[in-house]
CSV table of C-alpha atoms (C1' of nucleotides) in Angstrom, one decimal:
chain,number,residue,atom,x,y,z
A,1,MET,CA,0.0,0.0,0.0
A,2,SER,CA,1.2,3.5,-0.8
A,3,TYR,CA,-0.2,6.9,0.0
A,4,ALA,CA,0.8,8.4,-3.4
A,5,ASN,CA,-1.5,11.1,-4.6
A,6,GLN,CA,-3.2,11.1,-1.1
A,7,MET,CA,-3.0,13.3,2.0
A,8,PRO,CA,-1.7,11.7,5.1
A,9,PRO,CA,-4.6,9.8,6.7
A,10,ASN,CA,-6.9,12.2,8.5
A,11,HIS,CA,-6.7,10.1,11.6
A,12,ALA,CA,-2.9,10.9,11.8
A,13,LEU,CA,-3.4,14.6,11.5
A,14,SER,CA,-6.3,14.3,14.0
A,15,GLY,CA,-4.1,12.8,16.6
A,16,GLU,CA,-1.3,15.3,16.2
A,17,LEU,CA,-3.7,18.3,16.1
A,18,ARG,CA,-5.5,17.1,19.1
A,19,VAL,CA,-2.4,16.8,21.2
A,20,ALA,CA,-0.9,20.0,19.9
A,21,LEU,CA,-4.1,21.9,20.5
A,22,GLY,CA,-4.5,20.7,24.0
A,23,GLN,CA,-0.9,21.5,25.0
A,24,ALA,CA,-0.9,24.9,23.4
A,25,ALA,CA,-4.2,25.7,25.1
A,26,ARG,CA,-2.9,24.7,28.4
A,27,ARG,CA,0.3,26.5,28.1
A,28,ILE,CA,-1.5,29.7,27.3
A,29,ARG,CA,-3.8,29.1,30.2
A,30,GLN,CA,-0.9,28.8,32.5
A,31,GLN,CA,0.1,32.5,31.7
A,32,ARG,CA,-2.7,33.9,33.6
A,33,GLY,CA,-1.3,36.3,36.2
A,34,GLU,CA,-1.6,35.9,39.9
A,35,ALA,CA,-5.0,36.8,41.2
A,36,GLY,CA,-6.3,37.0,37.7
A,37,LEU,CA,-9.6,35.6,36.6
A,38,THR,CA,-9.9,31.9,35.7
A,39,ASP,CA,-10.6,30.9,32.2
A,40,PRO,CA,-14.3,30.3,32.4
A,41,GLN,CA,-14.8,33.5,34.3
A,42,TYR,CA,-12.9,35.5,31.7
A,43,ASN,CA,-14.8,33.9,28.9
A,44,VAL,CA,-18.1,35.0,30.4
A,45,LEU,CA,-16.9,38.6,30.7
A,46,LEU,CA,-15.7,38.4,27.1
A,47,TRP,CA,-19.2,37.2,25.8
A,48,LEU,CA,-21.0,40.0,27.8
A,49,THR,CA,-18.6,42.5,26.3
A,50,LYS,CA,-19.2,41.2,22.8
A,51,LYS,CA,-23.0,40.5,23.0
A,52,GLY,CA,-24.3,42.7,25.9
A,53,PRO,CA,-26.4,41.2,28.7
A,54,LEU,CA,-27.2,37.6,28.6
A,55,THR,CA,-29.0,35.0,30.7
A,56,PRO,CA,-27.2,32.2,32.4
A,57,GLY,CA,-28.8,29.7,30.1
A,58,GLN,CA,-27.5,31.5,27.1
A,59,LEU,CA,-24.0,31.7,28.6
A,60,ALA,CA,-24.2,28.0,29.3
A,61,ASP,CA,-25.1,27.2,25.7
A,62,ILE,CA,-22.4,29.5,24.2
A,63,GLU,CA,-19.8,27.8,26.5
A,64,ARG,CA,-21.2,24.4,26.0
A,65,ILE,CA,-21.4,23.7,29.7
A,66,GLN,CA,-24.2,22.6,31.9
A,67,PRO,CA,-26.4,25.3,33.6
A,68,PRO,CA,-25.2,24.4,37.1
A,69,SER,CA,-21.7,25.1,36.1
A,70,MET,CA,-22.5,28.4,34.7
A,71,THR,CA,-24.5,29.3,37.8
A,72,ARG,CA,-21.3,28.8,39.7
A,73,THR,CA,-19.2,30.9,37.4
A,74,VAL,CA,-21.8,33.8,37.2
A,75,ASN,CA,-22.1,33.8,41.0
A,76,ALA,CA,-18.3,34.0,41.4
A,77,LEU,CA,-18.2,37.0,39.1
A,78,ALA,CA,-21.1,38.6,40.9
A,79,GLU,CA,-19.3,38.3,44.2
A,80,LEU,CA,-16.3,39.9,42.6
A,81,GLY,CA,-18.6,42.8,41.6
A,82,LEU,CA,-17.8,42.3,37.9
A,83,VAL,CA,-21.4,41.4,36.8
A,84,GLN,CA,-24.7,42.1,38.1
A,85,LYS,CA,-27.7,39.6,38.1
A,86,SER,CA,-31.1,41.2,37.7
A,87,GLU,CA,-34.6,40.1,36.8
A,88,HIS,CA,-35.7,39.5,33.4
A,89,PRO,CA,-38.2,42.2,32.4
A,90,THR,CA,-40.9,39.8,31.1
A,91,ASP,CA,-40.0,36.3,32.2
A,92,GLY,CA,-39.8,35.7,35.8
A,93,ARG,CA,-37.9,32.4,35.5
A,94,GLN,CA,-34.9,34.1,33.7
A,95,VAL,CA,-32.0,36.1,35.0
A,96,VAL,CA,-30.2,38.8,33.2
A,97,VAL,CA,-26.4,39.0,33.7
A,98,THR,CA,-24.9,42.4,33.0
A,99,LEU,CA,-21.3,43.7,33.1
A,100,THR,CA,-20.6,46.3,35.8
A,101,ASP,CA,-18.2,49.2,35.2
A,102,ALA,CA,-15.7,47.2,37.2
A,103,GLY,CA,-16.3,44.3,34.9
A,104,VAL,CA,-15.6,46.4,31.8
A,105,ALA,CA,-12.4,47.5,33.3
A,106,GLU,CA,-11.4,44.1,34.3
A,107,VAL,CA,-11.8,42.7,30.8
A,108,ALA,CA,-9.5,45.3,29.4
A,109,GLU,CA,-6.9,44.7,32.1
A,110,THR,CA,-7.1,40.9,32.0
A,111,ARG,CA,-7.1,40.8,28.3
A,112,ARG,CA,-3.9,42.9,28.2
A,113,ARG,CA,-2.2,40.6,30.8
A,114,ARG,CA,-3.3,37.3,29.4
A,115,ASP,CA,-2.5,38.2,25.7
A,116,ALA,CA,0.8,39.6,26.5
A,117,TRP,CA,2.6,36.3,26.6
A,118,LEU,CA,1.1,35.0,23.5
A,119,THR,CA,1.6,38.2,21.7
A,120,GLU,CA,5.4,37.8,22.5
A,121,ARG,CA,5.3,34.3,21.0
A,122,LEU,CA,3.7,35.6,18.0
A,123,GLN,CA,6.1,38.4,17.5
A,124,GLU,CA,8.8,35.7,17.4
A,125,MET,CA,7.2,34.2,14.3
A,126,THR,CA,7.4,35.2,10.7
A,127,ALA,CA,4.5,37.0,9.0
A,128,ALA,CA,3.9,33.8,7.0
A,129,GLU,CA,3.6,31.9,10.2
A,130,ARG,CA,1.4,34.3,11.7
A,131,GLN,CA,-0.8,34.1,8.6
A,132,VAL,CA,-1.1,30.3,9.0
A,133,LEU,CA,-2.4,30.8,12.5
A,134,THR,CA,-4.8,33.6,11.4
A,135,ASP,CA,-6.1,31.2,8.8
A,136,ALA,CA,-6.4,28.4,11.4
A,137,ILE,CA,-8.5,30.5,13.7
A,138,GLU,CA,-11.6,30.2,11.5
A,139,LEU,CA,-11.1,26.4,11.3
A,140,LEU,CA,-10.6,26.1,15.1
A,141,ARG,CA,-13.9,28.0,15.4
A,142,ARG,CA,-15.6,25.6,13.1
A,143,ILE,CA,-14.3,22.6,15.1
A,144,ALA,CA,-15.4,24.3,18.4
A,145,GLN,CA,-18.9,25.0,17.2
A,146,SER,CA,-19.6,21.6,15.4
B,1,MET,CA,-4.4,55.9,11.6
B,2,SER,CA,-4.6,53.1,9.0
B,3,TYR,CA,-3.3,49.7,9.0
B,4,ALA,CA,-2.3,49.7,5.3
B,5,ASN,CA,0.8,47.6,4.5
B,6,GLN,CA,0.6,46.2,8.0
B,7,MET,CA,-0.7,43.0,9.6
B,8,PRO,CA,-3.4,43.3,12.1
B,9,PRO,CA,-1.9,44.1,15.4
B,10,ASN,CA,-0.5,40.9,17.0
B,11,HIS,CA,-2.5,41.5,20.1
B,12,ALA,CA,-5.7,41.2,18.2
B,13,LEU,CA,-4.6,38.0,16.7
B,14,SER,CA,-3.4,36.8,20.1
B,15,GLY,CA,-6.8,37.3,21.7
B,16,GLU,CA,-8.7,35.6,18.9
B,17,LEU,CA,-6.3,32.7,18.6
B,18,ARG,CA,-6.3,32.2,22.5
B,19,VAL,CA,-10.1,32.0,22.6
B,20,ALA,CA,-10.3,29.8,19.5
B,21,LEU,CA,-7.7,27.4,20.8
B,22,GLY,CA,-9.2,27.1,24.2
B,23,GLN,CA,-12.7,26.4,22.7
B,24,ALA,CA,-11.5,23.9,20.2
B,25,ALA,CA,-9.5,22.1,22.7
B,26,ARG,CA,-12.4,21.9,25.1
B,27,ARG,CA,-14.7,20.7,22.4
B,28,ILE,CA,-12.4,17.9,21.4
B,29,ARG,CA,-11.9,16.9,25.0
B,30,GLN,CA,-15.7,16.7,25.5
B,31,GLN,CA,-15.6,13.8,22.9
B,32,ARG,CA,-13.9,11.4,25.1
B,33,GLY,CA,-16.1,8.3,25.4
B,34,GLU,CA,-17.8,7.2,28.6
B,35,ALA,CA,-15.4,5.3,30.9
B,36,GLY,CA,-12.6,6.6,28.8
B,37,LEU,CA,-9.4,8.0,30.2
B,38,THR,CA,-9.1,11.6,31.3
B,39,ASP,CA,-6.8,14.0,29.4
B,40,PRO,CA,-4.0,13.9,31.8
B,41,GLN,CA,-4.1,10.2,32.2
B,42,TYR,CA,-4.1,9.7,28.4
B,43,ASN,CA,-1.2,12.1,27.9
B,44,VAL,CA,0.9,10.3,30.4
B,45,LEU,CA,0.3,7.0,28.5
B,46,LEU,CA,1.2,8.8,25.3
B,47,TRP,CA,4.5,10.0,26.6
B,48,LEU,CA,5.4,6.5,27.9
B,49,THR,CA,4.5,5.1,24.5
B,50,LYS,CA,6.7,7.6,22.8
B,51,LYS,CA,9.7,7.7,25.2
B,52,GLY,CA,9.6,4.5,27.2
B,53,PRO,CA,9.7,4.3,30.9
B,54,LEU,CA,9.9,7.6,32.8
B,55,THR,CA,10.0,8.8,36.4
B,56,PRO,CA,7.1,10.8,37.9
B,57,GLY,CA,9.4,13.8,38.0
B,58,GLN,CA,10.2,13.6,34.3
B,59,LEU,CA,6.5,13.2,33.5
B,60,ALA,CA,5.7,16.2,35.7
B,61,ASP,CA,8.3,18.3,33.8
B,62,ILE,CA,7.0,17.3,30.4
B,63,GLU,CA,3.4,18.0,31.3
B,64,ARG,CA,4.5,21.1,33.2
B,65,ILE,CA,2.5,20.3,36.2
B,66,GLN,CA,3.7,20.0,39.8
B,67,PRO,CA,4.9,16.6,41.2
B,68,PRO,CA,2.0,16.0,43.5
B,69,SER,CA,-0.5,16.3,40.6
B,70,MET,CA,1.5,13.7,38.6
B,71,THR,CA,1.7,11.4,41.6
B,72,ARG,CA,-2.1,11.3,41.5
B,73,THR,CA,-2.4,10.7,37.8
B,74,VAL,CA,0.2,8.0,37.9
B,75,ASN,CA,-1.5,6.4,40.9
B,76,ALA,CA,-4.8,6.3,39.1
B,77,LEU,CA,-3.2,4.7,36.0
B,78,ALA,CA,-1.5,2.2,38.2
B,79,GLU,CA,-4.8,1.3,39.9
B,80,LEU,CA,-6.2,0.8,36.4
B,81,GLY,CA,-3.4,-1.6,35.7
B,82,LEU,CA,-2.2,0.5,32.7
B,83,VAL,CA,1.2,1.4,34.2
B,84,GLN,CA,3.5,-0.2,36.7
B,85,LYS,CA,5.7,1.6,39.3
B,86,SER,CA,9.0,0.0,40.1
B,87,GLU,CA,12.1,0.9,41.9
B,88,HIS,CA,14.9,2.8,40.1
B,89,PRO,CA,17.8,0.5,39.6
B,90,THR,CA,20.5,2.8,41.1
B,91,ASP,CA,18.6,5.7,42.8
B,92,GLY,CA,16.4,4.6,45.6
B,93,ARG,CA,14.6,8.0,45.7
B,94,GLN,CA,13.3,7.6,42.2
B,95,VAL,CA,10.4,5.6,40.7
B,96,VAL,CA,10.1,4.2,37.2
B,97,VAL,CA,6.8,4.2,35.6
B,98,THR,CA,6.3,1.7,32.8
B,99,LEU,CA,3.5,0.9,30.5
B,100,THR,CA,1.8,-2.5,31.0
B,101,ASP,CA,0.4,-4.6,28.1
B,102,ALA,CA,-3.0,-3.4,29.0
B,103,GLY,CA,-1.7,0.1,28.9
B,104,VAL,CA,-0.3,-0.4,25.3
B,105,ALA,CA,-3.7,-1.7,24.3
B,106,GLU,CA,-5.5,1.1,26.1
B,107,VAL,CA,-3.6,3.7,24.2
B,108,ALA,CA,-4.4,2.2,20.9
B,109,GLU,CA,-8.2,1.9,21.7
B,110,THR,CA,-8.4,5.4,23.4
B,111,ARG,CA,-6.6,7.0,20.6
B,112,ARG,CA,-8.9,5.5,18.1
B,113,ARG,CA,-12.1,6.6,20.1
B,114,ARG,CA,-10.7,10.2,20.9
B,115,ASP,CA,-9.6,10.9,17.4
B,116,ALA,CA,-12.8,9.6,15.7
B,117,TRP,CA,-14.7,12.7,16.3
B,118,LEU,CA,-12.0,15.2,15.2
B,119,THR,CA,-11.3,12.9,12.1
B,120,GLU,CA,-14.9,13.4,11.0
B,121,ARG,CA,-14.6,17.1,11.3
B,122,LEU,CA,-11.4,17.1,9.4
B,123,GLN,CA,-13.1,15.1,6.6
B,124,GLU,CA,-15.6,17.8,6.3
B,125,MET,CA,-12.9,20.2,5.4
B,126,THR,CA,-11.1,20.9,2.0
B,127,ALA,CA,-7.6,19.7,1.5
B,128,ALA,CA,-6.4,23.2,1.6
B,129,GLU,CA,-8.0,23.7,5.1
B,130,ARG,CA,-6.5,20.5,6.3
B,131,GLN,CA,-3.1,21.8,5.1
B,132,VAL,CA,-3.6,25.0,7.1
B,133,LEU,CA,-4.1,22.9,10.3
B,134,THR,CA,-1.2,20.7,9.4
B,135,ASP,CA,1.0,23.7,9.1
B,136,ALA,CA,-0.5,25.1,12.3
B,137,ILE,CA,0.5,22.1,14.4
B,138,GLU,CA,4.2,23.0,14.3
B,139,LEU,CA,3.5,26.5,15.4
B,140,LEU,CA,1.2,25.3,18.2
B,141,ARG,CA,3.9,23.0,19.4
B,142,ARG,CA,6.3,25.9,19.4
B,143,ILE,CA,3.9,27.9,21.5
B,144,ALA,CA,3.4,25.0,23.9
B,145,GLN,CA,7.1,24.4,24.4
B,146,SER,CA,8.1,28.0,24.8
C,1,DT,C1',-46.5,20.2,31.3
C,2,DA,C1',-42.2,22.5,29.8
C,3,DT,C1',-38.6,25.8,30.8
C,4,DT,C1',-35.1,28.3,33.7
C,5,DG,C1',-32.2,28.4,37.2
C,6,DT,C1',-30.6,26.7,41.6
C,7,DT,C1',-29.0,23.5,45.2
C,8,DA,C1',-26.9,19.2,46.5
C,9,DT,C1',-23.4,16.1,45.7
C,10,DA,C1',-19.4,14.0,43.6
C,11,DC,C1',-15.3,13.6,40.8
C,12,DT,C1',-11.0,15.3,38.4
C,13,DC,C1',-7.2,18.4,37.9
C,14,DT,C1',-4.4,21.6,39.9
C,15,DA,C1',-1.6,23.9,43.4
C,16,DT,C1',1.2,24.8,47.9
C,17,DA,C1',3.0,23.2,52.2
C,18,DA,C1',4.8,19.8,54.9
C,19,DC,C1',6.8,15.2,55.4
C,20,DT,C1',9.7,10.9,54.3
C,21,DA,C1',13.4,8.5,52.3
C,22,DT,C1',17.5,8.6,49.8
C,23,DA,C1',21.8,10.7,47.8
D,1,DT,C1',22.0,19.8,52.6
D,2,DA,C1',19.7,18.7,48.3
D,3,DT,C1',16.6,15.8,45.6
D,4,DA,C1',12.5,12.7,44.4
D,5,DG,C1',8.3,11.5,45.7
D,6,DT,C1',4.3,11.4,48.6
D,7,DT,C1',0.6,12.9,51.8
D,8,DA,C1',-2.5,16.5,53.4
D,9,DT,C1',-5.3,20.1,52.2
D,10,DA,C1',-7.7,23.4,49.4
D,11,DG,C1',-9.7,25.8,45.2
D,12,DA,C1',-11.7,25.6,40.6
D,13,DG,C1',-14.4,23.3,36.9
D,14,DT,C1',-17.3,20.1,35.4
D,15,DA,C1',-21.2,16.8,35.7
D,16,DT,C1',-25.7,14.6,37.1
D,17,DA,C1',-29.9,14.5,39.9
D,18,DA,C1',-33.4,16.6,42.3
D,19,DC,C1',-35.9,20.8,43.4
D,20,DA,C1',-38.3,25.5,43.0
D,21,DA,C1',-40.4,29.1,40.5
D,22,DT,C1',-42.5,30.6,36.5
D,23,DA,C1',-44.6,30.2,31.7
DNA sequence: TATTGTTATACTCTATAACTATA
DNA sequence: TATAGTTATAGAGTATAACAATA
């Protein structure tokens, strides 16, 4: 058997990609500063920044975690004063999560700190390499959302 | 200000890449089958497959976690019968972790199961898109190892 | 009856601090 | 005294099951 005129088997790419993704993601995560927000907490603030107020259920769907997990994360952010929970105007079952001013400021500061390390790594790369990663982002999003 | 003749600022790429990486990695992780190994457990088996017997300390270094965390993972694998802990031949302080036959078989089976989902996603992509991800793997490794 | 969110409970990963055994 | 590994303890994320409130 030969693989002439054929890409390497997808399962080989799959295995390498999966391991590389996992290790890169963890490495980046390790760069969070002391006393910084955890990954799930920061992600929630990012979504609120991007989409405006959301319910816990919507946040759980976006992050693909179960509602009880999101309850926990939102409560932690509320205790930190970074988000505010309020009643839904028309549906008494729902809760609306809104960024506070402190939350907005925290997003800016945390983003700066957490991206700093990765930005340095990217600056060590060539423009062509950065382009590969730029192209990969869309594909990674597709994987994440499927 | 214009960005003509200039890449998007690296910090913008950094933020998008970080989020996309994290979400893709988590999505893939969610695909582990029931009763399958956890990520850290599987990673240890992979390293042992690749490098042969290692000490807990070496495994902790490779995975960039603290020794107590690795002790726990190795013990879990030992209880599952997938690795064996034995004395170091010359240094009584050290421990040697070796794959058992069951561990070797488990690696093959777990790899197959965990890669299956991602392989499907890759097959939905074009050859050019797969090439982007193939190129990205090396860059992700560089990020992970820096 | 269905939906939204929470509480209760449990498991895993991770970390730091303190301890044991060996070099 | 330094190193390798473990134990003790704690914090965070995640999940499922059961419950309350509302639609």
